[in-house]
């Protein structure tokens, strides 16, 4: 029988009242394991907690006490610093999303799309920050249910203690280092190409002179090309978030810093969404692999009805856990897939348009 979120339990021993099979089903072996696993916190949460602590500090996953090994010390509060920071980020994302949506609506026509960089340039801002708004809301909602979900997960792990403990440490570490490392390397290179001093100003049409009028010819000289942090902020804000400024005089270093911080936070959120799905899936797969290895070990052996019942109940506990996890993260998975599909398709369209435009002058030059 699985523990329910409405039933409050405070210790591993109380959880065992839910998860521990009847004595006539397991015998003394299980009873000997109980004291060891009451104090052994090396389950999914033990390895996942450092990633979640990182996410909590970044305002993505506002669960308090996530660094504790004891799953009963996890909690959610609207007044915690993590939650307040998450709501502040959500407010910033929503503000940029409203402005970028207005820009997208005004530029979704054939002439504007051709002149200003195509579909990707017209919609990437609204899609990116729209994704950040939705993902933040979903993770706050999940954070409210996470303590109960982790306790149920821990109960299943304890009921499977006789099969051993899955080795998740190196898997979580490799997934986190590779995914986040590659993601931020790509993000850093992208920003460097767009904000390095003297780089081509591809948003000349969106640059303005001191009178607020367009100045395409002088646009490269309007943006600060110095190697200072102030110059970087100006280049970053005006070259990557041009749709936030109606004139050059609208820019201010404080605005530039806020835009940069929100952009970095939204980038982390985007990549953490994929990482979160990968780590949860890895942990569930490891639990099923434990049971599979145990079943292969008894292949060809004669087992009693009690022993078969034990394996069936273990499988039932796992399937119930998978359904519970799916009910809690299915919307996050959908959002991740939709966002990734959009940017893949947008990039393909951009490359196709770029190749078509490069081929158009050929008939003229061949005459």
Short mmCIF file of C-alpha atoms in Angstrom, two decimals:
data_model
loop_
_atom_site.label_atom_id
_atom_site.label_comp_id
_atom_site.label_asym_id
_atom_site.label_seq_id
_atom_site.Cartn_x
_atom_site.Cartn_y
_atom_site.Cartn_z
CA UNK A 1 0.00 0.00 0.00
CA UNK A 2 1.40 3.40 -0.96
CA UNK A 3 1.46 6.45 1.33
CA UNK A 4 -0.96 9.20 0.33
CA UNK A 5 -0.14 12.89 0.30
CA UNK A 6 -3.00 13.57 2.69
CA UNK A 7 -1.58 11.21 5.32
CA UNK A 8 1.14 12.97 7.32
CA UNK A 9 4.08 10.84 8.46
CA UNK A 10 7.13 12.20 10.22
CA UNK A 11 9.75 9.45 10.27
CA UNK A 12 11.03 6.63 8.12
CA UNK A 13 9.68 4.19 10.69
CA UNK A 14 6.15 5.52 10.18
CA UNK A 15 6.63 5.28 6.44
CA UNK A 16 7.56 1.64 6.85
CA UNK A 17 4.07 1.04 8.20
CA UNK A 18 2.92 1.79 4.64
CA UNK A 19 5.71 0.06 2.75
CA UNK A 20 6.79 -2.88 4.89
CA UNK A 21 5.23 -6.16 3.70
CA UNK A 22 3.62 -8.50 6.15
CA UNK A 23 6.01 -10.62 8.20
CA UNK A 24 4.73 -13.89 6.81
CA UNK A 25 5.58 -12.59 3.32
CA UNK A 26 9.19 -11.63 3.86
CA UNK A 27 10.49 -13.28 6.99
CA UNK A 28 13.33 -12.13 9.23
CA UNK A 29 15.57 -10.92 6.39
CA UNK A 30 13.46 -7.82 5.82
CA UNK A 31 13.27 -7.04 9.53
CA UNK A 32 17.07 -7.06 9.72
CA UNK A 33 17.27 -4.55 6.87
CA UNK A 34 14.90 -2.03 8.43
CA UNK A 35 17.33 -0.39 10.90
CA UNK A 36 19.99 0.01 8.20
CA UNK A 37 17.63 1.69 5.73
CA UNK A 38 16.03 3.92 8.34
CA UNK A 39 19.37 5.75 8.58
CA UNK A 40 20.47 5.27 4.98
CA UNK A 41 19.32 8.23 2.89
CA UNK A 42 21.06 7.21 -0.32
CA UNK A 43 17.99 7.16 -2.47
CA UNK A 44 16.89 9.33 -5.36
CA UNK A 45 16.61 12.42 -3.16
CA UNK A 46 20.13 11.96 -1.78
CA UNK A 47 21.62 12.42 -5.26
CA UNK A 48 18.99 14.80 -6.66
CA UNK A 49 19.04 17.28 -3.77
CA UNK A 50 22.19 19.15 -4.88
CA UNK A 51 20.77 19.75 -8.35
CA UNK A 52 17.50 20.93 -6.81
CA UNK A 53 19.36 23.18 -4.36
CA UNK A 54 21.09 24.78 -7.33
CA UNK A 55 17.72 25.22 -9.01
CA UNK A 56 16.16 26.65 -5.83
CA UNK A 57 18.88 29.30 -5.56
CA UNK A 58 18.26 30.17 -9.22
CA UNK A 59 14.56 30.71 -8.51
CA UNK A 60 13.44 27.71 -10.53
CA UNK A 61 12.40 25.14 -7.91
CA UNK A 62 11.38 26.90 -4.65
CA UNK A 63 11.44 24.00 -2.17
CA UNK A 64 12.80 24.73 1.31
CA UNK A 65 15.08 22.26 3.10
CA UNK A 66 15.95 20.48 -0.12
CA UNK A 67 19.58 20.11 0.99
CA UNK A 68 18.59 17.81 3.88
CA UNK A 69 18.87 14.06 3.39
CA UNK A 70 15.74 13.52 5.47
CA UNK A 71 12.81 13.75 3.07
CA UNK A 72 10.52 14.87 5.90
CA UNK A 73 12.40 18.17 6.21
CA UNK A 74 11.30 19.29 2.76
CA UNK A 75 8.59 21.94 2.68
CA UNK A 76 7.05 24.66 0.55
CA UNK A 77 6.13 28.15 1.69
CA UNK A 78 4.97 31.15 -0.27
CA UNK A 79 6.97 33.37 2.10
CA UNK A 80 10.30 31.56 1.71
CA UNK A 81 13.13 33.51 -0.01
CA UNK A 82 13.20 30.92 -2.81
CA UNK A 83 9.51 31.40 -3.60
CA UNK A 84 9.69 35.20 -3.38
CA UNK A 85 12.62 35.19 -5.81
CA UNK A 86 10.74 32.86 -8.18
CA UNK A 87 7.72 35.18 -8.17
CA UNK A 88 10.01 38.18 -8.81
CA UNK A 89 11.54 36.41 -11.80
CA UNK A 90 8.08 35.48 -13.05
CA UNK A 91 7.09 39.17 -12.90
CA UNK A 92 10.14 40.10 -14.97
CA UNK A 93 9.49 37.34 -17.51
CA UNK A 94 5.86 38.42 -17.84
CA UNK A 95 6.85 42.06 -18.41
CA UNK A 96 9.25 41.16 -21.22
CA UNK A 97 6.72 38.70 -22.65
CA UNK A 98 4.04 41.39 -22.94
CA UNK A 99 6.42 43.72 -24.80
CA UNK A 100 7.76 40.95 -27.05
CA UNK A 101 4.24 39.76 -27.88
CA UNK A 102 3.36 43.29 -28.97
CA UNK A 103 6.47 43.32 -31.18
CA UNK A 104 5.58 39.91 -32.64
CA UNK A 105 2.01 40.92 -33.45
CA UNK A 106 3.17 44.14 -35.13
CA UNK A 107 5.76 42.32 -37.27
CA UNK A 108 3.96 39.14 -38.31
CA UNK A 109 3.51 40.14 -41.94
CA UNK A 110 5.46 39.26 -45.05
CA UNK A 111 7.23 42.60 -45.54
CA UNK A 112 8.36 42.94 -41.93
CA UNK A 113 9.49 39.34 -41.69
CA UNK A 114 11.64 39.73 -44.79
CA UNK A 115 13.13 43.03 -43.67
CA UNK A 116 13.78 42.19 -40.03
CA UNK A 117 15.15 38.69 -40.03
CA UNK A 118 12.33 36.29 -40.69
CA UNK A 119 9.99 34.26 -38.51
CA UNK A 120 12.59 33.37 -35.88
CA UNK A 121 13.54 36.98 -35.20
CA UNK A 122 9.93 38.08 -35.00
CA UNK A 123 8.78 35.35 -32.63
CA UNK A 124 11.82 34.06 -30.70
CA UNK A 125 11.49 36.62 -27.91
CA UNK A 126 7.82 35.95 -27.25
CA UNK A 127 8.30 32.18 -27.42
CA UNK A 128 11.40 32.21 -25.19
CA UNK A 129 9.92 34.34 -22.43
CA UNK A 130 6.49 32.78 -22.82
CA UNK A 131 8.16 29.45 -22.17
CA UNK A 132 9.88 30.94 -19.11
CA UNK A 133 6.57 32.24 -17.70
CA UNK A 134 4.79 28.91 -18.13
CA UNK A 135 7.75 26.85 -16.86
CA UNK A 136 8.07 29.02 -13.75
CA UNK A 137 4.38 28.55 -12.95
CA UNK A 138 4.63 24.79 -13.51
CA UNK A 139 7.71 24.40 -11.31
CA UNK A 140 6.15 26.46 -8.51
CA UNK A 141 3.08 24.22 -8.73
CA UNK A 142 5.29 21.11 -8.68
CA UNK A 143 7.31 22.48 -5.76
CA UNK A 144 4.13 22.57 -3.68
CA UNK A 145 3.61 18.83 -4.27
CA UNK A 146 7.26 17.78 -4.33
CA UNK A 147 7.71 17.02 -0.58
CA UNK A 148 4.82 14.54 -0.64
CA UNK A 149 5.96 13.02 -3.92
CA UNK A 150 9.52 12.50 -2.65
CA UNK A 151 8.24 10.85 0.54
CA UNK A 152 6.19 8.43 -1.50
CA UNK A 153 9.20 7.74 -3.71
CA UNK A 154 11.33 7.11 -0.63
CA UNK A 155 8.74 4.65 0.63
CA UNK A 156 9.00 2.65 -2.59
CA UNK A 157 12.80 2.66 -2.29
CA UNK A 158 12.58 1.29 1.24
CA UNK A 159 10.19 -1.44 0.16
CA UNK A 160 12.77 -2.45 -2.49
CA UNK A 161 15.74 -2.30 -0.11
CA UNK A 162 16.25 -6.06 -0.31
CA UNK A 163 17.09 -5.65 -4.03
CA UNK A 164 19.89 -3.19 -3.29
CA UNK A 165 20.25 0.54 -3.94
CA UNK A 166 20.61 1.97 -7.47
CA UNK A 167 23.85 3.81 -8.16
CA UNK A 168 22.56 7.18 -9.30
CA UNK A 169 25.42 9.43 -8.24
CA UNK A 170 27.63 9.17 -11.32
CA UNK A 171 24.64 9.16 -13.68
CA UNK A 172 23.22 12.35 -12.20
CA UNK A 173 26.65 13.99 -12.16
CA UNK A 174 27.41 13.13 -15.79
CA UNK A 175 23.98 14.22 -17.05
CA UNK A 176 24.17 17.50 -15.15
CA UNK A 177 27.73 18.37 -16.13
CA UNK A 178 27.33 17.45 -19.80
CA UNK A 179 23.92 19.03 -20.39
CA UNK A 180 24.43 22.25 -18.45
CA UNK A 181 28.05 22.57 -19.54
CA UNK A 182 27.24 22.23 -23.23
CA UNK A 183 24.14 24.41 -22.92
CA UNK A 184 25.94 27.34 -21.31
CA UNK A 185 28.93 26.94 -23.62
CA UNK A 186 26.57 27.30 -26.58
CA UNK A 187 24.85 30.24 -24.87
CA UNK A 188 28.17 31.93 -24.16
CA UNK A 189 29.40 31.52 -27.74
CA UNK A 190 26.09 32.85 -29.07
CA UNK A 191 26.32 35.94 -26.86
CA UNK A 192 29.98 36.46 -27.76
CA UNK A 193 29.23 36.41 -31.49
CA UNK A 194 26.41 38.91 -31.02
CA UNK A 195 28.00 41.26 -28.50
CA UNK A 196 31.74 41.27 -29.24
CA UNK A 197 33.10 44.77 -29.96
CA UNK A 198 33.17 45.64 -33.63
CA UNK A 199 30.83 42.84 -34.63
CA UNK A 200 28.35 43.37 -37.42
CA UNK A 201 25.28 45.25 -36.24
CA UNK A 202 22.45 43.18 -37.67
CA UNK A 203 19.75 45.27 -36.05
CA UNK A 204 20.57 48.58 -37.68
CA UNK A 205 16.91 49.06 -38.52
CA UNK A 206 16.11 48.96 -34.81
CA UNK A 207 18.86 51.44 -33.76
CA UNK A 208 18.15 55.09 -33.14
CA UNK A 209 20.08 58.33 -32.91
CA UNK A 210 19.77 60.97 -30.22
CA UNK A 211 16.64 62.44 -31.80
CA UNK A 212 14.83 59.10 -31.76
CA UNK A 213 14.97 58.73 -35.55
CA UNK A 214 16.33 55.67 -37.31
CA UNK A 215 20.02 55.93 -38.18
CA UNK A 216 20.97 52.87 -40.14
CA UNK A 217 24.23 54.27 -41.51
CA UNK A 218 25.52 55.35 -38.11
CA UNK A 219 24.03 52.46 -36.15
CA UNK A 220 27.31 50.58 -35.55
CA UNK A 221 28.74 53.70 -33.85
CA UNK A 222 25.75 54.29 -31.59
CA UNK A 223 26.33 51.20 -29.50
CA UNK A 224 29.18 51.27 -26.98
CA UNK A 225 32.04 49.20 -28.44
CA UNK A 226 34.28 49.34 -25.36
CA UNK A 227 35.50 46.26 -23.50
CA UNK A 228 33.97 47.43 -20.22
CA UNK A 229 31.10 45.69 -18.46
CA UNK A 230 28.94 48.75 -19.14
CA UNK A 231 29.68 48.42 -22.84
CA UNK A 232 28.84 44.72 -22.77
CA UNK A 233 25.49 45.41 -21.09
CA UNK A 234 24.61 47.96 -23.75
CA UNK A 235 25.56 45.68 -26.62
CA UNK A 236 23.75 42.73 -25.05
CA UNK A 237 20.52 44.63 -24.42
CA UNK A 238 20.36 46.43 -27.76
CA UNK A 239 21.51 43.53 -29.96
CA UNK A 240 19.59 40.67 -28.35
CA UNK A 241 16.55 42.46 -26.88
CA UNK A 242 16.07 45.28 -29.38
CA UNK A 243 12.29 44.87 -29.19
CA UNK A 244 12.31 46.27 -25.63
CA UNK A 245 13.52 49.71 -26.72
CA UNK A 246 11.54 52.11 -28.89
CA UNK A 247 14.43 54.58 -29.11
CA UNK A 248 18.13 54.62 -28.29
CA UNK A 249 17.49 57.00 -25.38
CA UNK A 250 15.31 54.34 -23.70
CA UNK A 251 18.40 52.37 -22.79
CA UNK A 252 19.93 52.66 -19.31
CA UNK A 253 22.66 50.51 -17.70
CA UNK A 254 20.25 49.42 -14.96
CA UNK A 255 17.78 48.26 -17.60
CA UNK A 256 20.61 46.48 -19.37
CA UNK A 257 21.62 44.63 -16.20
CA UNK A 258 18.03 43.57 -15.46
CA UNK A 259 17.58 42.34 -19.03
CA UNK A 260 20.84 40.38 -18.86
CA UNK A 261 19.91 38.80 -15.50
CA UNK A 262 16.44 37.80 -16.68
CA UNK A 263 17.90 36.38 -19.89
CA UNK A 264 20.44 34.27 -17.99
CA UNK A 265 17.76 33.07 -15.55
CA UNK A 266 15.39 32.15 -18.38
CA UNK A 267 18.22 30.32 -20.16
CA UNK A 268 18.97 28.32 -17.02
CA UNK A 269 15.27 27.56 -16.62
CA UNK A 270 15.02 26.36 -20.23
CA UNK A 271 17.93 23.95 -19.83
CA UNK A 272 16.99 22.86 -16.31
CA UNK A 273 13.59 21.75 -17.63
CA UNK A 274 15.29 19.22 -19.90
CA UNK A 275 17.74 18.21 -17.16
CA UNK A 276 14.95 17.68 -14.65
CA UNK A 277 13.08 15.36 -17.01
CA UNK A 278 16.26 13.41 -17.76
CA UNK A 279 17.16 12.90 -14.09
CA UNK A 280 13.67 11.87 -13.01
CA UNK A 281 13.47 9.42 -15.92
CA UNK A 282 16.92 8.04 -15.07
CA UNK A 283 15.92 7.45 -11.44
CA UNK A 284 12.69 5.67 -12.42
CA UNK A 285 14.53 3.51 -14.95
CA UNK A 286 17.06 2.54 -12.28
CA UNK A 287 14.25 1.40 -9.97
CA UNK A 288 12.78 -0.83 -12.69
CA UNK A 289 16.23 -2.16 -13.53
CA UNK A 290 16.62 -3.25 -9.91
CA UNK A 291 13.45 -5.31 -10.11
CA UNK A 292 14.39 -6.70 -13.53
CA UNK A 293 17.77 -7.89 -12.26
CA UNK A 294 16.10 -9.52 -9.26
CA UNK A 295 13.59 -11.34 -11.49
CA UNK A 296 16.37 -12.59 -13.76
CA UNK A 297 18.14 -13.92 -10.69
CA UNK A 298 15.21 -16.18 -9.80
CA UNK A 299 14.57 -17.40 -13.34
CA UNK A 300 14.03 -21.14 -13.34
CA UNK A 301 13.62 -21.34 -9.56
CA UNK A 302 10.61 -22.63 -7.68
CA UNK A 303 9.02 -19.86 -5.61
CA UNK A 304 6.16 -19.99 -3.17
CA UNK A 305 2.95 -18.02 -3.61
CA UNK A 306 4.11 -15.66 -0.86
CA UNK A 307 7.34 -14.89 -2.70
CA UNK A 308 5.55 -14.31 -6.02
CA UNK A 309 3.10 -12.02 -4.26
CA UNK A 310 6.04 -10.03 -2.93
CA UNK A 311 7.41 -9.46 -6.43
CA UNK A 312 3.97 -8.57 -7.80
CA UNK A 313 3.43 -6.03 -5.04
CA UNK A 314 6.84 -4.50 -5.71
CA UNK A 315 5.99 -4.15 -9.40
CA UNK A 316 2.63 -2.62 -8.49
CA UNK A 317 4.35 -0.10 -6.22
CA UNK A 318 6.69 0.90 -9.03
CA UNK A 319 3.93 1.31 -11.61
CA UNK A 320 1.93 3.37 -9.14
CA UNK A 321 4.98 5.58 -8.57
CA UNK A 322 5.44 6.07 -12.32
CA UNK A 323 1.80 7.10 -12.71
CA UNK A 324 2.11 9.52 -9.80
CA UNK A 325 5.26 11.08 -11.23
CA UNK A 326 3.66 11.32 -14.67
CA UNK A 327 0.63 13.09 -13.24
CA UNK A 328 2.92 15.68 -11.68
CA UNK A 329 5.39 16.36 -14.51
CA UNK A 330 3.51 15.57 -17.75
CA UNK A 331 2.82 19.26 -18.42
CA UNK A 332 6.51 20.06 -17.94
CA UNK A 333 7.42 17.36 -20.46
CA UNK A 334 4.90 18.75 -22.96
CA UNK A 335 6.29 22.27 -22.56
CA UNK A 336 9.86 21.05 -23.04
CA UNK A 337 9.01 19.14 -26.21
CA UNK A 338 7.00 22.04 -27.66
CA UNK A 339 9.76 24.57 -27.01
CA UNK A 340 12.49 22.40 -28.48
CA UNK A 341 10.41 21.59 -31.57
CA UNK A 342 9.71 25.29 -32.14
CA UNK A 343 13.35 26.36 -32.09
CA UNK A 344 14.44 23.42 -34.26
CA UNK A 345 11.80 24.30 -36.86
CA UNK A 346 12.55 28.03 -36.63
CA UNK A 347 16.26 27.39 -37.18
CA UNK A 348 15.50 25.16 -40.17
CA UNK A 349 13.30 27.85 -41.71
CA UNK A 350 16.01 30.45 -41.13
CA UNK A 351 18.65 28.30 -42.83
CA UNK A 352 16.35 27.55 -45.78
CA UNK A 353 15.56 31.26 -46.24
CA UNK A 354 19.26 32.10 -46.01
CA UNK A 355 20.16 29.60 -48.73
CA UNK A 356 17.30 30.73 -50.95
CA UNK A 357 18.34 34.37 -50.63
CA UNK A 358 21.94 33.49 -51.53
CA UNK A 359 20.78 31.73 -54.71
CA UNK A 360 18.50 34.50 -55.94
CA UNK A 361 21.24 36.75 -57.43
CA UNK A 362 22.74 33.90 -59.46
CA UNK A 363 20.45 34.24 -62.53
CA UNK A 364 21.19 37.98 -62.62
CA UNK A 365 24.96 37.63 -62.42
CA UNK A 366 25.02 34.95 -65.11
CA UNK A 367 23.52 37.20 -67.73
#
